Amino acid sequence: MKRYHPLLVVLHWLLAAMILIGLLVGGPALEEIDNDHPDKMFALTGHMIWGLVIGSLMIVRLITRLRSSAPPSADAGHAMLNTGAKLAHLALYVLVFAMVGSGIGIAISVDLFAIAFAGAETPLPPDFDGIAARAAHGIAATLLLALIAFHVAGWAYHQFFLRDRLIGRMWFGKRAD
Ligand code: HEM
Ligand code: HEM
């Protein structure tokens, strides 16, 4: 097996774009809007839908990953780097699910689902500070961004130092050896 399943490839790049937009654009912009601003609920609803779509696609991706044959682990030339890459890939899944889970946690704490999707009149709290899930969401965002930078550095190491065109495994083409 030379490459990942094409559905995994499509979802890898779609999710990478969606997650980076959420981390770098959507989330930070949302945080800037005060909770008593008339646009806050609109922005929150958009962010929640975006995050829930990421969560659903991640579940589809995880099931596909577990059910399809994957290429053998890449060799970065050192046992520690190889183990690090495996752990980093696992941590990427864990942190994305942590973002979605903590986001849902914030929503449940302050009744956001009922306000956004069922027309409930419950007012928003003045801010989300002090909600444990909100703190977890911020910490997971910082860790995920750092891990993505590390993941891209791993790609650059393969691309420019080892020159083994590892990225071809996460692209389309003949899969059988
Ligand atoms: C932004 C969010 C991203 C996430 C959550 C993510 C997640 C992952 C995961 C979990 C894998 C392991 C394969 C699997 O189990 O499915 C993987 C593989 C890979 N990713 Fe990403 N990725 C992201 C962005 C990127 C970016 C921006 C690049 C390139 C610059 C990239 C390049 C690769 C490559 C080349 C592989 C294949 C590694 C191998 O064959 O061992 N990824 N990615
Ligand atoms: C992978 C998916 C998600 C990403 C990448 C993401 C990203 C972010 C980021 C970067 C922030 C600002 C955090 C900070 O800098 O402290 C944020 C805030 C927030 N997110 Fe998410 N999020 C995701 C999923 C969700 C989901 C599924 C929900 C709810 C169902 C949600 C609800 C919220 C709320 C309520 C805030 C607080 C906004 C504020 O402080 O005004 N997020 N998100």
PDB file of C-alpha atoms and ligand atoms in Angstrom:
ATOM      1  CA  MET A   1       0.000   0.000   0.000  1.00  0.00           C
ATOM      2  CA  LYS A   2       1.516   3.311  -1.101  1.00  0.00           C
ATOM      3  CA  ARG A   3      -1.141   5.859  -0.176  1.00  0.00           C
ATOM      4  CA  TYR A   4      -4.005   6.562   2.182  1.00  0.00           C
ATOM      5  CA  HIS A   5      -7.581   5.830   1.058  1.00  0.00           C
ATOM      6  CA  PRO A   6      -8.870   8.651  -1.229  1.00  0.00           C
ATOM      7  CA  LEU A   7     -11.694   9.489   1.222  1.00  0.00           C
ATOM      8  CA  LEU A   8      -9.040   9.957   3.927  1.00  0.00           C
ATOM      9  CA  VAL A   9      -7.098  12.220   1.576  1.00  0.00           C
ATOM     10  CA  VAL A  10     -10.143  14.386   0.749  1.00  0.00           C
ATOM     11  CA  LEU A  11     -11.110  14.618   4.414  1.00  0.00           C
ATOM     12  CA  HIS A  12      -7.514  15.303   5.557  1.00  0.00           C
ATOM     13  CA  TRP A  13      -7.256  18.426   3.374  1.00  0.00           C
ATOM     14  CA  LEU A  14     -10.863  19.596   3.863  1.00  0.00           C
ATOM     15  CA  LEU A  15     -10.550  19.198   7.648  1.00  0.00           C
ATOM     16  CA  ALA A  16      -7.089  20.833   7.689  1.00  0.00           C
ATOM     17  CA  ALA A  17      -8.595  23.917   5.989  1.00  0.00           C
ATOM     18  CA  MET A  18     -11.695  23.963   8.206  1.00  0.00           C
ATOM     19  CA  ILE A  19      -9.703  23.487  11.435  1.00  0.00           C
ATOM     20  CA  LEU A  20      -7.157  26.191  10.542  1.00  0.00           C
ATOM     21  CA  ILE A  21      -9.952  28.629   9.645  1.00  0.00           C
ATOM     22  CA  GLY A  22     -11.678  27.849  12.987  1.00  0.00           C
ATOM     23  CA  LEU A  23      -8.456  28.270  14.947  1.00  0.00           C
ATOM     24  CA  LEU A  24      -7.038  31.335  13.208  1.00  0.00           C
ATOM     25  CA  VAL A  25     -10.114  33.237  11.980  1.00  0.00           C
ATOM     26  CA  GLY A  26     -13.497  32.064  13.344  1.00  0.00           C
ATOM     27  CA  GLY A  27     -12.623  31.399  17.009  1.00  0.00           C
ATOM     28  CA  PRO A  28     -10.521  34.548  17.586  1.00  0.00           C
ATOM     29  CA  ALA A  29     -13.114  36.769  15.792  1.00  0.00           C
ATOM     30  CA  LEU A  30     -15.911  35.286  17.907  1.00  0.00           C
ATOM     31  CA  GLU A  31     -14.005  35.924  21.115  1.00  0.00           C
ATOM     32  CA  GLU A  32     -13.678  39.632  20.157  1.00  0.00           C
ATOM     33  CA  ILE A  33     -17.468  40.157  20.065  1.00  0.00           C
ATOM     34  CA  ASP A  34     -18.965  41.023  23.478  1.00  0.00           C
ATOM     35  CA  ASN A  35     -21.800  38.766  24.625  1.00  0.00           C
ATOM     36  CA  ASP A  36     -24.263  41.722  24.759  1.00  0.00           C
ATOM     37  CA  HIS A  37     -23.523  42.672  21.105  1.00  0.00           C
ATOM     38  CA  PRO A  38     -26.532  42.041  18.798  1.00  0.00           C
ATOM     39  CA  ASP A  39     -24.341  39.994  16.376  1.00  0.00           C
ATOM     40  CA  LYS A  40     -22.978  37.636  19.030  1.00  0.00           C
ATOM     41  CA  MET A  41     -25.651  34.940  18.714  1.00  0.00           C
ATOM     42  CA  PHE A  42     -25.337  34.903  14.885  1.00  0.00           C
ATOM     43  CA  ALA A  43     -21.549  34.485  15.127  1.00  0.00           C
ATOM     44  CA  LEU A  44     -21.874  31.842  17.856  1.00  0.00           C
ATOM     45  CA  THR A  45     -24.389  29.860  15.800  1.00  0.00           C
ATOM     46  CA  GLY A  46     -22.083  29.910  12.757  1.00  0.00           C
ATOM     47  CA  HIS A  47     -19.100  28.840  14.886  1.00  0.00           C
ATOM     48  CA  MET A  48     -21.064  26.029  16.533  1.00  0.00           C
ATOM     49  CA  ILE A  49     -22.282  24.654  13.180  1.00  0.00           C
ATOM     50  CA  TRP A  50     -18.722  24.890  11.761  1.00  0.00           C
ATOM     51  CA  GLY A  51     -17.310  23.067  14.821  1.00  0.00           C
ATOM     52  CA  LEU A  52     -20.007  20.379  14.784  1.00  0.00           C
ATOM     53  CA  VAL A  53     -19.417  19.733  11.057  1.00  0.00           C
ATOM     54  CA  ILE A  54     -15.674  19.338  11.851  1.00  0.00           C
ATOM     55  CA  GLY A  55     -16.587  16.866  14.612  1.00  0.00           C
ATOM     56  CA  SER A  56     -18.868  14.825  12.323  1.00  0.00           C
ATOM     57  CA  LEU A  57     -16.307  14.707   9.487  1.00  0.00           C
ATOM     58  CA  MET A  58     -13.599  13.691  11.989  1.00  0.00           C
ATOM     59  CA  ILE A  59     -15.755  10.724  13.062  1.00  0.00           C
ATOM     60  CA  VAL A  60     -16.216   9.696   9.389  1.00  0.00           C
ATOM     61  CA  ARG A  61     -12.440  10.087   8.904  1.00  0.00           C
ATOM     62  CA  LEU A  62     -11.576   8.043  11.984  1.00  0.00           C
ATOM     63  CA  ILE A  63     -13.918   5.193  10.964  1.00  0.00           C
ATOM     64  CA  THR A  64     -12.472   5.214   7.416  1.00  0.00           C
ATOM     65  CA  ARG A  65      -8.923   5.249   8.851  1.00  0.00           C
ATOM     66  CA  LEU A  66      -9.654   2.233  11.065  1.00  0.00           C
ATOM     67  CA  ARG A  67     -11.402   0.290   8.288  1.00  0.00           C
ATOM     68  CA  SER A  68      -9.073   0.962   5.327  1.00  0.00           C
ATOM     69  CA  SER A  69      -5.541  -0.287   4.769  1.00  0.00           C
ATOM     70  CA  ALA A  70      -2.936   2.429   5.393  1.00  0.00           C
ATOM     71  CA  PRO A  71       0.632   2.627   4.077  1.00  0.00           C
ATOM     72  CA  PRO A  72       3.300   1.265   6.457  1.00  0.00           C
ATOM     73  CA  SER A  73       4.598   3.813   8.991  1.00  0.00           C
ATOM     74  CA  ALA A  74       6.969   6.273   7.338  1.00  0.00           C
ATOM     75  CA  ASP A  75      10.631   6.053   8.322  1.00  0.00           C
ATOM     76  CA  ALA A  76      12.138   9.361   9.442  1.00  0.00           C
ATOM     77  CA  GLY A  77      15.506   7.693   9.992  1.00  0.00           C
ATOM     78  CA  HIS A  78      15.426   7.588  13.812  1.00  0.00           C
ATOM     79  CA  ALA A  79      13.319   5.428  16.182  1.00  0.00           C
ATOM     80  CA  MET A  80      12.497   8.418  18.397  1.00  0.00           C
ATOM     81  CA  LEU A  81      11.229  10.496  15.453  1.00  0.00           C
ATOM     82  CA  ASN A  82       9.110   7.559  14.242  1.00  0.00           C
ATOM     83  CA  THR A  83       7.505   7.110  17.677  1.00  0.00           C
ATOM     84  CA  GLY A  84       7.067  10.895  17.959  1.00  0.00           C
ATOM     85  CA  ALA A  85       5.237  10.992  14.610  1.00  0.00           C
ATOM     86  CA  LYS A  86       2.835   8.216  15.707  1.00  0.00           C
ATOM     87  CA  LEU A  87       2.113   9.982  18.998  1.00  0.00           C
ATOM     88  CA  ALA A  88       1.680  13.318  17.221  1.00  0.00           C
ATOM     89  CA  HIS A  89      -0.864  11.813  14.788  1.00  0.00           C
ATOM     90  CA  LEU A  90      -2.796  10.294  17.694  1.00  0.00           C
ATOM     91  CA  ALA A  91      -2.655  13.603  19.579  1.00  0.00           C
ATOM     92  CA  LEU A  92      -4.040  15.445  16.516  1.00  0.00           C
ATOM     93  CA  TYR A  93      -7.172  13.277  16.691  1.00  0.00           C
ATOM     94  CA  VAL A  94      -7.413  13.680  20.493  1.00  0.00           C
ATOM     95  CA  LEU A  95      -7.036  17.483  20.398  1.00  0.00           C
ATOM     96  CA  VAL A  96      -9.554  18.009  17.579  1.00  0.00           C
ATOM     97  CA  PHE A  97     -12.092  15.914  19.513  1.00  0.00           C
ATOM     98  CA  ALA A  98     -11.149  17.864  22.677  1.00  0.00           C
ATOM     99  CA  MET A  99     -11.997  21.125  20.831  1.00  0.00           C
ATOM    100  CA  VAL A 100     -15.365  19.796  19.707  1.00  0.00           C
ATOM    101  CA  GLY A 101     -16.142  18.214  23.106  1.00  0.00           C
ATOM    102  CA  SER A 102     -15.221  21.329  25.103  1.00  0.00           C
ATOM    103  CA  GLY A 103     -17.169  23.495  22.626  1.00  0.00           C
ATOM    104  CA  ILE A 104     -20.243  21.332  23.214  1.00  0.00           C
ATOM    105  CA  GLY A 105     -19.488  21.621  26.961  1.00  0.00           C
ATOM    106  CA  ILE A 106     -19.623  25.443  26.795  1.00  0.00           C
ATOM    107  CA  ALA A 107     -22.862  25.258  24.792  1.00  0.00           C
ATOM    108  CA  ILE A 108     -24.516  22.938  27.320  1.00  0.00           C
ATOM    109  CA  SER A 109     -23.346  25.053  30.317  1.00  0.00           C
ATOM    110  CA  VAL A 110     -25.154  28.169  29.065  1.00  0.00           C
ATOM    111  CA  ASP A 111     -27.981  26.621  27.036  1.00  0.00           C
ATOM    112  CA  LEU A 112     -26.576  27.743  23.652  1.00  0.00           C
ATOM    113  CA  PHE A 113     -28.194  24.918  21.658  1.00  0.00           C
ATOM    114  CA  ALA A 114     -31.691  25.918  22.833  1.00  0.00           C
ATOM    115  CA  ILE A 115     -30.980  29.634  22.199  1.00  0.00           C
ATOM    116  CA  ALA A 116     -29.456  29.055  18.735  1.00  0.00           C
ATOM    117  CA  PHE A 117     -31.659  26.282  17.374  1.00  0.00           C
ATOM    118  CA  ALA A 118     -34.937  26.278  19.364  1.00  0.00           C
ATOM    119  CA  GLY A 119     -35.603  30.002  19.816  1.00  0.00           C
ATOM    120  CA  ALA A 120     -35.169  29.921  23.632  1.00  0.00           C
ATOM    121  CA  GLU A 121     -35.116  33.415  25.197  1.00  0.00           C
ATOM    122  CA  THR A 122     -32.473  32.524  27.836  1.00  0.00           C
ATOM    123  CA  PRO A 123     -30.060  35.509  27.987  1.00  0.00           C
ATOM    124  CA  LEU A 124     -26.339  34.941  27.417  1.00  0.00           C
ATOM    125  CA  PRO A 125     -24.129  35.381  30.509  1.00  0.00           C
ATOM    126  CA  PRO A 126     -22.012  38.616  30.431  1.00  0.00           C
ATOM    127  CA  ASP A 127     -19.066  36.424  29.319  1.00  0.00           C
ATOM    128  CA  PHE A 128     -17.986  32.773  29.280  1.00  0.00           C
ATOM    129  CA  ASP A 129     -15.135  33.259  31.808  1.00  0.00           C
ATOM    130  CA  GLY A 130     -15.255  30.871  34.717  1.00  0.00           C
ATOM    131  CA  ILE A 131     -16.804  28.054  32.673  1.00  0.00           C
ATOM    132  CA  ALA A 132     -14.373  25.099  32.905  1.00  0.00           C
ATOM    133  CA  ALA A 133     -15.187  23.946  29.349  1.00  0.00           C
ATOM    134  CA  ARG A 134     -14.376  27.490  28.050  1.00  0.00           C
ATOM    135  CA  ALA A 135     -10.930  27.346  29.681  1.00  0.00           C
ATOM    136  CA  ALA A 136     -10.379  23.842  28.236  1.00  0.00           C
ATOM    137  CA  HIS A 137     -11.454  25.098  24.756  1.00  0.00           C
ATOM    138  CA  GLY A 138      -8.827  27.890  24.868  1.00  0.00           C
ATOM    139  CA  ILE A 139      -6.052  25.570  26.118  1.00  0.00           C
ATOM    140  CA  ALA A 140      -6.896  22.884  23.528  1.00  0.00           C
ATOM    141  CA  ALA A 141      -6.858  25.587  20.793  1.00  0.00           C
ATOM    142  CA  THR A 142      -3.332  26.684  21.762  1.00  0.00           C
ATOM    143  CA  LEU A 143      -2.055  23.079  21.985  1.00  0.00           C
ATOM    144  CA  LEU A 144      -3.679  22.105  18.669  1.00  0.00           C
ATOM    145  CA  LEU A 145      -2.182  25.086  16.855  1.00  0.00           C
ATOM    146  CA  ALA A 146       1.283  24.247  18.240  1.00  0.00           C
ATOM    147  CA  LEU A 147       0.895  20.580  17.231  1.00  0.00           C
ATOM    148  CA  ILE A 148      -0.210  21.540  13.707  1.00  0.00           C
ATOM    149  CA  ALA A 149       2.931  23.712  13.398  1.00  0.00           C
ATOM    150  CA  PHE A 150       4.974  20.700  14.538  1.00  0.00           C
ATOM    151  CA  HIS A 151       3.114  18.445  12.046  1.00  0.00           C
ATOM    152  CA  VAL A 152       3.897  20.867   9.194  1.00  0.00           C
ATOM    153  CA  ALA A 153       7.545  20.947  10.362  1.00  0.00           C
ATOM    154  CA  GLY A 154       7.507  17.116  10.105  1.00  0.00           C
ATOM    155  CA  TRP A 155       6.257  17.413   6.533  1.00  0.00           C
ATOM    156  CA  ALA A 156       8.975  19.991   5.725  1.00  0.00           C
ATOM    157  CA  TYR A 157      11.646  17.677   7.212  1.00  0.00           C
ATOM    158  CA  HIS A 158      10.503  14.849   4.908  1.00  0.00           C
ATOM    159  CA  GLN A 159      10.095  17.167   1.912  1.00  0.00           C
ATOM    160  CA  PHE A 160      13.316  19.189   2.080  1.00  0.00           C
ATOM    161  CA  PHE A 161      15.733  17.116   4.181  1.00  0.00           C
ATOM    162  CA  LEU A 162      14.848  13.458   3.507  1.00  0.00           C
ATOM    163  CA  ARG A 163      13.372  14.337   0.077  1.00  0.00           C
ATOM    164  CA  ASP A 164      11.121  11.246   0.207  1.00  0.00           C
ATOM    165  CA  ARG A 165       7.966  13.011  -1.068  1.00  0.00           C
ATOM    166  CA  LEU A 166       5.958  11.775   1.919  1.00  0.00           C
ATOM    167  CA  ILE A 167       3.135  14.137   0.938  1.00  0.00           C
ATOM    168  CA  GLY A 168       2.359  11.809  -2.004  1.00  0.00           C
ATOM    169  CA  ARG A 169       0.928   9.371   0.580  1.00  0.00           C
ATOM    170  CA  MET A 170      -1.692  11.968   1.468  1.00  0.00           C
ATOM    171  CA  TRP A 171      -2.621  12.562  -2.191  1.00  0.00           C
ATOM    172  CA  PHE A 172      -4.455  10.708  -4.963  1.00  0.00           C
ATOM    173  CA  GLY A 173      -3.005   8.055  -7.257  1.00  0.00           C
ATOM    174  CA  LYS A 174      -2.324   4.344  -7.563  1.00  0.00           C
ATOM    175  CA  ARG A 175      -2.540   2.772  -4.092  1.00  0.00           C
ATOM    176  CA  ALA A 176      -1.280  -0.774  -4.648  1.00  0.00           C
ATOM    177  CA  ASP A 177       2.507  -1.373  -4.633  1.00  0.00           C
TER     178      ASP A 177
HETATM  179  C1  HEM B   1      -4.610  21.408  10.188  1.00  0.00           C
HETATM  180  C2  HEM B   1      -4.962  20.268  10.619  1.00  0.00           C
HETATM  181  C3  HEM B   1      -4.321  18.929  10.309  1.00  0.00           C
HETATM  182  C4  HEM B   1      -4.666  17.797  10.945  1.00  0.00           C
HETATM  183  C5  HEM B   1      -5.705  17.653  12.074  1.00  0.00           C
HETATM  184  C6  HEM B   1      -3.873  16.715  10.370  1.00  0.00           C
HETATM  185  C7  HEM B   1      -3.939  15.382  10.777  1.00  0.00           C
HETATM  186  C8  HEM B   1      -3.193  14.351  10.267  1.00  0.00           C
HETATM  187  C9  HEM B   1      -3.206  12.982  10.759  1.00  0.00           C
HETATM  188  C10 HEM B   1      -4.003  12.494  11.959  1.00  0.00           C
HETATM  189  C11 HEM B   1      -2.371  12.260   9.963  1.00  0.00           C
HETATM  190  C12 HEM B   1      -2.000  10.767  10.091  1.00  0.00           C
HETATM  191  C13 HEM B   1      -2.727   9.917   9.121  1.00  0.00           C
HETATM  192  C14 HEM B   1      -4.023   9.470   9.700  1.00  0.00           C
HETATM  193  O1  HEM B   1      -4.036   8.744  10.706  1.00  0.00           O
HETATM  194  O2  HEM B   1      -5.061   9.861   9.186  1.00  0.00           O
HETATM  195  C15 HEM B   1      -1.834  13.162   8.959  1.00  0.00           C
HETATM  196  C16 HEM B   1      -0.961  12.800   7.962  1.00  0.00           C
HETATM  197  C17 HEM B   1      -0.320  13.690   7.143  1.00  0.00           C
HETATM  198  N1  HEM B   1      -0.467  15.071   7.124  1.00  0.00           N
HETATM  199 FE1  HEM B   1      -1.751  16.118   8.254  1.00  0.00          FE
HETATM  200  N2  HEM B   1      -3.060  17.212   9.382  1.00  0.00           N
HETATM  201  C18 HEM B   1      -3.288  18.581   9.308  1.00  0.00           C
HETATM  202  C19 HEM B   1      -2.654  19.469   8.445  1.00  0.00           C
HETATM  203  C20 HEM B   1      -1.626  19.155   7.583  1.00  0.00           C
HETATM  204  C21 HEM B   1      -0.889  20.093   6.777  1.00  0.00           C
HETATM  205  C22 HEM B   1      -1.131  21.622   6.736  1.00  0.00           C
HETATM  206  C23 HEM B   1       0.052  19.357   6.065  1.00  0.00           C
HETATM  207  C24 HEM B   1       1.119  19.781   5.067  1.00  0.00           C
HETATM  208  C25 HEM B   1       1.767  20.849   4.989  1.00  0.00           C
HETATM  209  C26 HEM B   1      -0.128  17.969   6.411  1.00  0.00           C
HETATM  210  C27 HEM B   1       0.577  16.914   5.882  1.00  0.00           C
HETATM  211  C28 HEM B   1       0.401  15.590   6.183  1.00  0.00           C
HETATM  212  C29 HEM B   1       1.127  14.481   5.539  1.00  0.00           C
HETATM  213  C30 HEM B   1       2.202  14.608   4.451  1.00  0.00           C
HETATM  214  C31 HEM B   1       0.674  13.302   6.136  1.00  0.00           C
HETATM  215  C32 HEM B   1       1.131  11.862   5.810  1.00  0.00           C
HETATM  216  C33 HEM B   1       2.078  11.376   6.859  1.00  0.00           C
HETATM  217  C34 HEM B   1       2.403   9.896   6.700  1.00  0.00           C
HETATM  218  O3  HEM B   1       2.167   9.338   5.651  1.00  0.00           O
HETATM  219  O4  HEM B   1       2.908   9.311   7.676  1.00  0.00           O
HETATM  220  N3  HEM B   1      -1.153  17.880   7.348  1.00  0.00           N
HETATM  221  N4  HEM B   1      -2.345  14.433   9.179  1.00  0.00           N
HETATM  222  C1  HEM B   2     -12.575  21.856  15.914  1.00  0.00           C
HETATM  223  C2  HEM B   2     -13.587  22.649  16.131  1.00  0.00           C
HETATM  224  C3  HEM B   2     -13.441  24.002  16.800  1.00  0.00           C
HETATM  225  C4  HEM B   2     -12.427  24.925  16.709  1.00  0.00           C
HETATM  226  C5  HEM B   2     -11.143  24.821  15.884  1.00  0.00           C
HETATM  227  C6  HEM B   2     -12.778  26.037  17.566  1.00  0.00           C
HETATM  228  C7  HEM B   2     -11.993  27.167  17.773  1.00  0.00           C
HETATM  229  C8  HEM B   2     -12.238  28.144  18.721  1.00  0.00           C
HETATM  230  C9  HEM B   2     -11.307  29.166  19.118  1.00  0.00           C
HETATM  231  C10 HEM B   2      -9.884  29.338  18.539  1.00  0.00           C
HETATM  232  C11 HEM B   2     -11.912  29.943  20.067  1.00  0.00           C
HETATM  233  C12 HEM B   2     -11.278  31.132  20.806  1.00  0.00           C
HETATM  234  C13 HEM B   2     -10.578  30.482  21.994  1.00  0.00           C
HETATM  235  C14 HEM B   2      -9.516  31.273  22.674  1.00  0.00           C
HETATM  236  O1  HEM B   2      -8.647  31.825  21.999  1.00  0.00           O
HETATM  237  O2  HEM B   2      -9.511  31.300  23.933  1.00  0.00           O
HETATM  238  C15 HEM B   2     -13.252  29.406  20.279  1.00  0.00           C
HETATM  239  C16 HEM B   2     -14.207  29.907  21.160  1.00  0.00           C
HETATM  240  C17 HEM B   2     -15.451  29.351  21.347  1.00  0.00           C
HETATM  241  N1  HEM B   2     -15.972  28.205  20.739  1.00  0.00           N
HETATM  242 FE1  HEM B   2     -14.993  26.995  19.474  1.00  0.00          FE
HETATM  243  N2  HEM B   2     -14.006  25.787  18.142  1.00  0.00           N
HETATM  244  C18 HEM B   2     -14.440  24.547  17.692  1.00  0.00           C
HETATM  245  C19 HEM B   2     -15.629  23.920  18.016  1.00  0.00           C
HETATM  246  C20 HEM B   2     -16.623  24.471  18.781  1.00  0.00           C
HETATM  247  C21 HEM B   2     -17.942  23.863  19.016  1.00  0.00           C
HETATM  248  C22 HEM B   2     -18.385  22.501  18.439  1.00  0.00           C
HETATM  249  C23 HEM B   2     -18.640  24.741  19.814  1.00  0.00           C
HETATM  250  C24 HEM B   2     -20.048  24.633  20.353  1.00  0.00           C
HETATM  251  C25 HEM B   2     -20.932  23.741  20.024  1.00  0.00           C
HETATM  252  C26 HEM B   2     -17.774  25.877  20.091  1.00  0.00           C
HETATM  253  C27 HEM B   2     -18.112  26.974  20.881  1.00  0.00           C
HETATM  254  C28 HEM B   2     -17.268  28.015  21.203  1.00  0.00           C
HETATM  255  C29 HEM B   2     -17.603  29.075  22.132  1.00  0.00           C
HETATM  256  C30 HEM B   2     -18.944  29.237  22.868  1.00  0.00           C
HETATM  257  C31 HEM B   2     -16.468  29.905  22.242  1.00  0.00           C
HETATM  258  C32 HEM B   2     -16.319  31.134  23.137  1.00  0.00           C
HETATM  259  C33 HEM B   2     -16.485  32.405  22.397  1.00  0.00           C
HETATM  260  C34 HEM B   2     -16.230  33.576  23.319  1.00  0.00           C
HETATM  261  O3  HEM B   2     -15.377  33.515  24.203  1.00  0.00           O
HETATM  262  O4  HEM B   2     -16.908  34.575  23.118  1.00  0.00           O
HETATM  263  N3  HEM B   2     -16.570  25.690  19.444  1.00  0.00           N
HETATM  264  N4  HEM B   2     -13.413  28.301  19.449  1.00  0.00           N
END
